[in-house]
Amino acid sequence: AQSVTQPDIHITVSEGASLELRCNYSYGATPYLFWYVQSPGQGLQLLLKYFSGDTLVQGIKGFEAEFKRSQSSFNLRKPSVHWSDAAEYFCAVGPLGYQKVTFGTGTKLQVIP
Amino acid sequence: DAGVIQSPRHEVTEMGQEVTLRCKPISGHDYLFWYRQTMMRGLELLIYFNNNVPIDDSGMPEDRFSAKMPNASFSTLKIQPSEPRDSAVYFCASSEDSPQYFGPGTRLLVL
């Protein structure tokens, strides 16, 4: 069965600092991997996705993620965090060609001045 | 495109009442998903449809919950009778292949 682990429930970073949110997945074949962001009171917005090819994926809002098959990880990064990045971030995994994705429990990001 | 549209955005009702949540998926998307989000359980998939047909309803918590998709542009999630433990944010999402695109959610409070 597929699963996703986001080990950090809450992270606090200073504005302008770099950010890395961790995501580990469990899936036996080639996965689809996603990162979503949820601002307070809003729905989930897709940041980026990985299907195949280049393991470094660029997304919206200056985010990127790197797929590492050997580590079963898909960590999200941003070189310089802005106050508007404060939100909850969800990693998700789904098998190729199948719609039922599994979401992680989320990481809440707090940005301090 | 307007994105996934959900209504109402907020719903407050009393225990025992029927609640109907509505969703209009993105045009051309043939998959539709209903999720529930709570602090305790996170984001849970309740049911999803493909071409208006329910594919997997294993996440529907009880018989009090039902979902329909009468056509490609409309779906409903109904709770009858509602209970306080149904209080949550309910999201609808749609997709053509991957990924899923989420609506803004309906915040339900059952008193």
mmCIF file of C-alpha atoms in Angstrom:
data_model
loop_
_atom_site.group_PDB
_atom_site.id
_atom_site.type_symbol
_atom_site.label_atom_id
_atom_site.label_comp_id
_atom_site.label_asym_id
_atom_site.label_seq_id
_atom_site.Cartn_x
_atom_site.Cartn_y
_atom_site.Cartn_z
ATOM 1 C CA ALA A 1 0.000 0.000 0.000
ATOM 2 C CA GLN A 2 1.161 3.497 -0.725
ATOM 3 C CA SER A 3 1.899 5.866 2.131
ATOM 4 C CA VAL A 4 3.400 9.273 2.744
ATOM 5 C CA THR A 5 5.249 10.514 5.806
ATOM 6 C CA GLN A 6 5.833 14.146 6.599
ATOM 7 C CA PRO A 7 7.929 13.955 9.760
ATOM 8 C CA ASP A 8 7.719 17.631 10.649
ATOM 9 C CA ILE A 9 4.332 18.749 11.941
ATOM 10 C CA HIS A 10 5.389 22.359 12.415
ATOM 11 C CA ILE A 11 8.382 24.355 11.171
ATOM 12 C CA THR A 12 9.350 27.941 11.908
ATOM 13 C CA VAL A 13 11.760 29.855 9.703
ATOM 14 C CA SER A 14 12.836 33.453 9.484
ATOM 15 C CA GLU A 15 11.833 35.501 6.494
ATOM 16 C CA GLY A 16 14.591 35.324 3.905
ATOM 17 C CA ALA A 17 15.941 32.033 5.200
ATOM 18 C CA SER A 18 15.993 28.864 3.166
ATOM 19 C CA LEU A 19 13.380 26.168 3.620
ATOM 20 C CA GLU A 20 13.283 22.423 3.246
ATOM 21 C CA LEU A 21 10.181 20.373 4.011
ATOM 22 C CA ARG A 22 10.626 16.643 4.191
ATOM 23 C CA CYS A 23 8.505 13.990 2.543
ATOM 24 C CA ASN A 24 9.096 10.257 2.470
ATOM 25 C CA TYR A 25 6.901 7.913 0.530
ATOM 26 C CA SER A 26 6.336 4.223 0.289
ATOM 27 C CA TYR A 27 5.313 2.782 -3.014
ATOM 28 C CA GLY A 28 6.531 -0.211 -4.958
ATOM 29 C CA ALA A 29 6.578 1.185 -8.479
ATOM 30 C CA THR A 30 7.099 4.509 -10.156
ATOM 31 C CA PRO A 31 5.055 7.029 -8.241
ATOM 32 C CA TYR A 32 3.410 10.288 -9.068
ATOM 33 C CA LEU A 33 4.517 12.783 -6.418
ATOM 34 C CA PHE A 34 2.938 16.103 -5.587
ATOM 35 C CA TRP A 35 3.273 19.019 -3.239
ATOM 36 C CA TYR A 36 0.243 21.113 -2.382
ATOM 37 C CA VAL A 37 -0.076 24.245 -0.270
ATOM 38 C CA GLN A 38 -3.082 25.247 1.791
ATOM 39 C CA SER A 39 -3.422 28.776 3.086
ATOM 40 C CA PRO A 40 -5.767 29.331 6.033
ATOM 41 C CA GLY A 41 -9.387 28.964 5.008
ATOM 42 C CA GLN A 42 -8.459 27.972 1.476
ATOM 43 C CA GLY A 43 -8.390 24.840 -0.616
ATOM 44 C CA LEU A 44 -5.257 22.973 -1.614
ATOM 45 C CA GLN A 45 -3.230 24.498 -4.423
ATOM 46 C CA LEU A 46 -0.817 22.447 -6.475
ATOM 47 C CA LEU A 47 2.786 23.647 -6.142
ATOM 48 C CA LEU A 48 4.513 21.068 -8.299
ATOM 49 C CA LYS A 49 4.409 17.507 -9.491
ATOM 50 C CA TYR A 50 6.827 14.783 -10.508
ATOM 51 C CA PHE A 51 6.002 12.030 -12.947
ATOM 52 C CA SER A 52 9.292 11.125 -14.552
ATOM 53 C CA GLY A 53 12.416 12.608 -16.077
ATOM 54 C CA ASP A 54 14.506 15.257 -14.376
ATOM 55 C CA THR A 55 14.512 14.570 -10.668
ATOM 56 C CA LEU A 56 14.608 18.273 -9.800
ATOM 57 C CA VAL A 57 11.186 19.752 -10.379
ATOM 58 C CA GLN A 58 10.383 23.442 -10.481
ATOM 59 C CA GLY A 59 7.038 24.677 -9.272
ATOM 60 C CA ILE A 60 5.141 27.861 -8.702
ATOM 61 C CA LYS A 61 6.018 30.562 -6.166
ATOM 62 C CA GLY A 62 9.732 29.761 -6.376
ATOM 63 C CA PHE A 63 9.460 26.257 -4.933
ATOM 64 C CA GLU A 64 11.338 23.214 -6.142
ATOM 65 C CA ALA A 65 11.457 19.579 -5.108
ATOM 66 C CA GLU A 66 13.934 16.812 -5.660
ATOM 67 C CA PHE A 67 12.970 13.191 -6.186
ATOM 68 C CA LYS A 68 15.454 10.753 -4.689
ATOM 69 C CA ARG A 69 14.461 7.204 -5.432
ATOM 70 C CA SER A 70 17.211 5.695 -3.284
ATOM 71 C CA GLN A 71 15.907 7.568 -0.255
ATOM 72 C CA SER A 72 12.205 7.384 -1.168
ATOM 73 C CA SER A 73 12.068 11.102 -0.629
ATOM 74 C CA PHE A 74 10.572 14.108 -2.348
ATOM 75 C CA ASN A 75 11.641 17.117 -0.294
ATOM 76 C CA LEU A 76 10.339 20.587 -1.014
ATOM 77 C CA ARG A 77 12.750 23.529 -1.001
ATOM 78 C CA LYS A 78 12.767 27.262 -1.364
ATOM 79 C CA PRO A 79 15.939 29.365 -1.211
ATOM 80 C CA SER A 80 14.370 32.414 0.423
ATOM 81 C CA VAL A 81 11.071 32.296 2.299
ATOM 82 C CA HIS A 82 8.581 35.146 2.200
ATOM 83 C CA TRP A 83 6.023 35.912 4.904
ATOM 84 C CA SER A 84 3.282 34.985 2.442
ATOM 85 C CA ASP A 85 4.622 31.406 2.355
ATOM 86 C CA ALA A 86 3.175 30.763 5.808
ATOM 87 C CA ALA A 87 0.701 27.950 5.195
ATOM 88 C CA GLU A 88 0.318 24.210 5.482
ATOM 89 C CA TYR A 89 2.115 22.032 2.967
ATOM 90 C CA PHE A 90 1.009 18.565 1.911
ATOM 91 C CA CYS A 91 2.992 15.920 0.100
ATOM 92 C CA ALA A 92 1.032 13.315 -1.857
ATOM 93 C CA VAL A 93 1.814 10.132 -3.751
ATOM 94 C CA GLY A 94 -0.141 8.198 -6.330
ATOM 95 C CA PRO A 95 0.621 5.373 -8.688
ATOM 96 C CA LEU A 96 1.011 5.989 -12.378
ATOM 97 C CA GLY A 97 -2.299 6.131 -14.167
ATOM 98 C CA TYR A 98 -4.375 5.737 -11.027
ATOM 99 C CA GLN A 99 -6.310 8.500 -9.386
ATOM 100 C CA LYS A 100 -6.390 7.579 -5.735
ATOM 101 C CA VAL A 101 -3.531 9.562 -4.251
ATOM 102 C CA THR A 102 -2.491 9.440 -0.622
ATOM 103 C CA PHE A 103 -1.817 12.664 1.232
ATOM 104 C CA GLY A 104 0.601 13.183 4.075
ATOM 105 C CA THR A 105 -0.501 14.729 7.341
ATOM 106 C CA GLY A 106 0.916 18.103 6.407
ATOM 107 C CA THR A 107 3.602 20.474 7.694
ATOM 108 C CA LYS A 108 2.600 23.863 9.020
ATOM 109 C CA LEU A 109 5.087 26.571 8.139
ATOM 110 C CA GLN A 110 5.402 29.656 10.280
ATOM 111 C CA VAL A 111 7.469 32.566 8.992
ATOM 112 C CA ILE A 112 8.844 35.050 11.496
ATOM 113 C CA PRO A 113 10.231 38.503 10.709
ATOM 114 C CA ASP B 1 -11.436 28.538 -16.143
ATOM 115 C CA ALA B 2 -13.188 29.270 -12.858
ATOM 116 C CA GLY B 3 -11.712 26.249 -11.134
ATOM 117 C CA VAL B 4 -13.652 23.840 -8.971
ATOM 118 C CA ILE B 5 -16.704 25.525 -7.494
ATOM 119 C CA GLN B 6 -18.240 24.478 -4.200
ATOM 120 C CA SER B 7 -21.329 25.679 -2.433
ATOM 121 C CA PRO B 8 -22.123 26.671 0.159
ATOM 122 C CA ARG B 9 -18.804 27.892 1.531
ATOM 123 C CA HIS B 10 -20.094 27.731 5.076
ATOM 124 C CA GLU B 11 -22.929 25.716 6.545
ATOM 125 C CA VAL B 12 -24.215 25.696 10.089
ATOM 126 C CA THR B 13 -26.933 23.231 10.917
ATOM 127 C CA GLU B 14 -28.430 21.395 13.820
ATOM 128 C CA MET B 15 -27.957 17.752 14.601
ATOM 129 C CA GLY B 16 -30.421 15.586 12.726
ATOM 130 C CA GLN B 17 -30.828 17.912 9.797
ATOM 131 C CA GLU B 18 -30.017 16.979 6.218
ATOM 132 C CA VAL B 19 -26.997 18.683 4.690
ATOM 133 C CA THR B 20 -26.247 18.857 0.966
ATOM 134 C CA LEU B 21 -22.902 20.013 -0.336
ATOM 135 C CA ARG B 22 -22.476 20.853 -4.000
ATOM 136 C CA CYS B 23 -19.585 20.757 -6.415
ATOM 137 C CA LYS B 24 -19.016 21.827 -10.000
ATOM 138 C CA PRO B 25 -15.787 20.339 -11.382
ATOM 139 C CA ILE B 26 -13.519 21.922 -13.934
ATOM 140 C CA SER B 27 -14.945 21.480 -17.406
ATOM 141 C CA GLY B 28 -13.425 18.500 -19.193
ATOM 142 C CA HIS B 29 -12.274 16.778 -16.036
ATOM 143 C CA ASP B 30 -13.621 13.255 -15.835
ATOM 144 C CA TYR B 31 -12.591 12.463 -12.266
ATOM 145 C CA LEU B 32 -14.262 13.979 -9.218
ATOM 146 C CA PHE B 33 -13.266 13.479 -5.600
ATOM 147 C CA TRP B 34 -14.830 14.277 -2.254
ATOM 148 C CA TYR B 35 -12.519 14.741 0.738
ATOM 149 C CA ARG B 36 -13.061 15.568 4.378
ATOM 150 C CA GLN B 37 -10.485 17.456 6.441
ATOM 151 C CA THR B 38 -10.390 17.544 10.216
ATOM 152 C CA MET B 39 -7.699 18.352 12.734
ATOM 153 C CA MET B 40 -7.785 14.848 14.135
ATOM 154 C CA ARG B 41 -7.839 12.800 10.943
ATOM 155 C CA GLY B 42 -6.306 15.108 8.372
ATOM 156 C CA LEU B 43 -7.400 14.844 4.753
ATOM 157 C CA GLU B 44 -9.531 11.777 4.036
ATOM 158 C CA LEU B 45 -10.807 10.632 0.651
ATOM 159 C CA LEU B 46 -14.489 9.837 0.936
ATOM 160 C CA ILE B 47 -15.424 8.838 -2.598
ATOM 161 C CA TYR B 48 -14.412 9.428 -6.177
ATOM 162 C CA PHE B 49 -16.141 9.238 -9.529
ATOM 163 C CA ASN B 50 -14.956 8.586 -13.054
ATOM 164 C CA ASN B 51 -17.224 9.681 -15.882
ATOM 165 C CA ASN B 52 -20.027 10.187 -13.348
ATOM 166 C CA VAL B 53 -19.739 6.631 -12.016
ATOM 167 C CA PRO B 54 -18.666 6.009 -8.398
ATOM 168 C CA ILE B 55 -15.403 4.073 -8.441
ATOM 169 C CA ASP B 56 -14.393 3.859 -4.812
ATOM 170 C CA ASP B 57 -16.610 4.761 -1.883
ATOM 171 C CA SER B 58 -14.637 2.899 0.756
ATOM 172 C CA GLY B 59 -13.922 6.126 2.571
ATOM 173 C CA MET B 60 -17.545 7.032 3.145
ATOM 174 C CA PRO B 61 -17.839 6.817 6.918
ATOM 175 C CA GLU B 62 -21.421 5.650 7.317
ATOM 176 C CA ASP B 63 -24.675 5.092 5.502
ATOM 177 C CA ARG B 64 -25.632 8.585 6.540
ATOM 178 C CA PHE B 65 -23.298 9.813 3.820
ATOM 179 C CA SER B 66 -24.201 9.557 0.156
ATOM 180 C CA ALA B 67 -22.796 11.104 -3.008
ATOM 181 C CA LYS B 68 -24.158 11.452 -6.492
ATOM 182 C CA MET B 69 -22.934 12.743 -9.795
ATOM 183 C CA PRO B 70 -25.922 13.080 -12.115
ATOM 184 C CA ASN B 71 -23.875 14.677 -14.899
ATOM 185 C CA ALA B 72 -20.348 15.722 -15.758
ATOM 186 C CA SER B 73 -20.736 19.181 -14.288
ATOM 187 C CA PHE B 74 -22.376 18.559 -10.933
ATOM 188 C CA SER B 75 -21.984 16.423 -7.850
ATOM 189 C CA THR B 76 -23.537 16.386 -4.404
ATOM 190 C CA LEU B 77 -22.496 15.006 -1.056
ATOM 191 C CA LYS B 78 -25.390 14.489 1.314
ATOM 192 C CA ILE B 79 -25.379 13.802 5.028
ATOM 193 C CA GLN B 80 -28.652 12.644 6.510
ATOM 194 C CA PRO B 81 -29.039 12.875 9.436
ATOM 195 C CA SER B 82 -26.109 15.057 10.360
ATOM 196 C CA GLU B 83 -24.220 14.683 13.646
ATOM 197 C CA PRO B 84 -21.798 16.991 15.461
ATOM 198 C CA ARG B 85 -18.874 14.677 14.599
ATOM 199 C CA ASP B 86 -19.510 15.433 10.913
ATOM 200 C CA SER B 87 -18.225 18.955 11.496
ATOM 201 C CA ALA B 88 -15.288 19.396 9.133
ATOM 202 C CA VAL B 89 -14.183 21.044 5.938
ATOM 203 C CA TYR B 90 -15.352 19.141 2.886
ATOM 204 C CA PHE B 91 -13.380 19.519 -0.318
ATOM 205 C CA CYS B 92 -14.247 18.613 -3.832
ATOM 206 C CA ALA B 93 -11.463 18.055 -6.354
ATOM 207 C CA SER B 94 -11.394 17.191 -10.021
ATOM 208 C CA SER B 95 -8.825 15.967 -12.502
ATOM 209 C CA GLU B 96 -8.410 14.932 -16.091
ATOM 210 C CA ASP B 97 -5.480 12.661 -15.397
ATOM 211 C CA SER B 98 -3.220 13.945 -12.646
ATOM 212 C CA PRO B 99 -3.001 16.074 -10.617
ATOM 213 C CA GLN B 100 -6.152 16.905 -8.752
ATOM 214 C CA TYR B 101 -7.409 20.466 -8.498
ATOM 215 C CA PHE B 102 -9.227 21.387 -5.327
ATOM 216 C CA GLY B 103 -12.164 23.622 -4.664
ATOM 217 C CA PRO B 104 -12.203 26.143 -1.801
ATOM 218 C CA GLY B 105 -14.101 23.772 0.487
ATOM 219 C CA THR B 106 -17.306 23.871 2.496
ATOM 220 C CA ARG B 107 -16.870 24.452 6.215
ATOM 221 C CA LEU B 108 -19.626 22.480 7.959
ATOM 222 C CA LEU B 109 -20.570 22.964 11.574
ATOM 223 C CA VAL B 110 -23.194 20.675 13.061
ATOM 224 C CA LEU B 111 -24.515 21.884 16.401
#
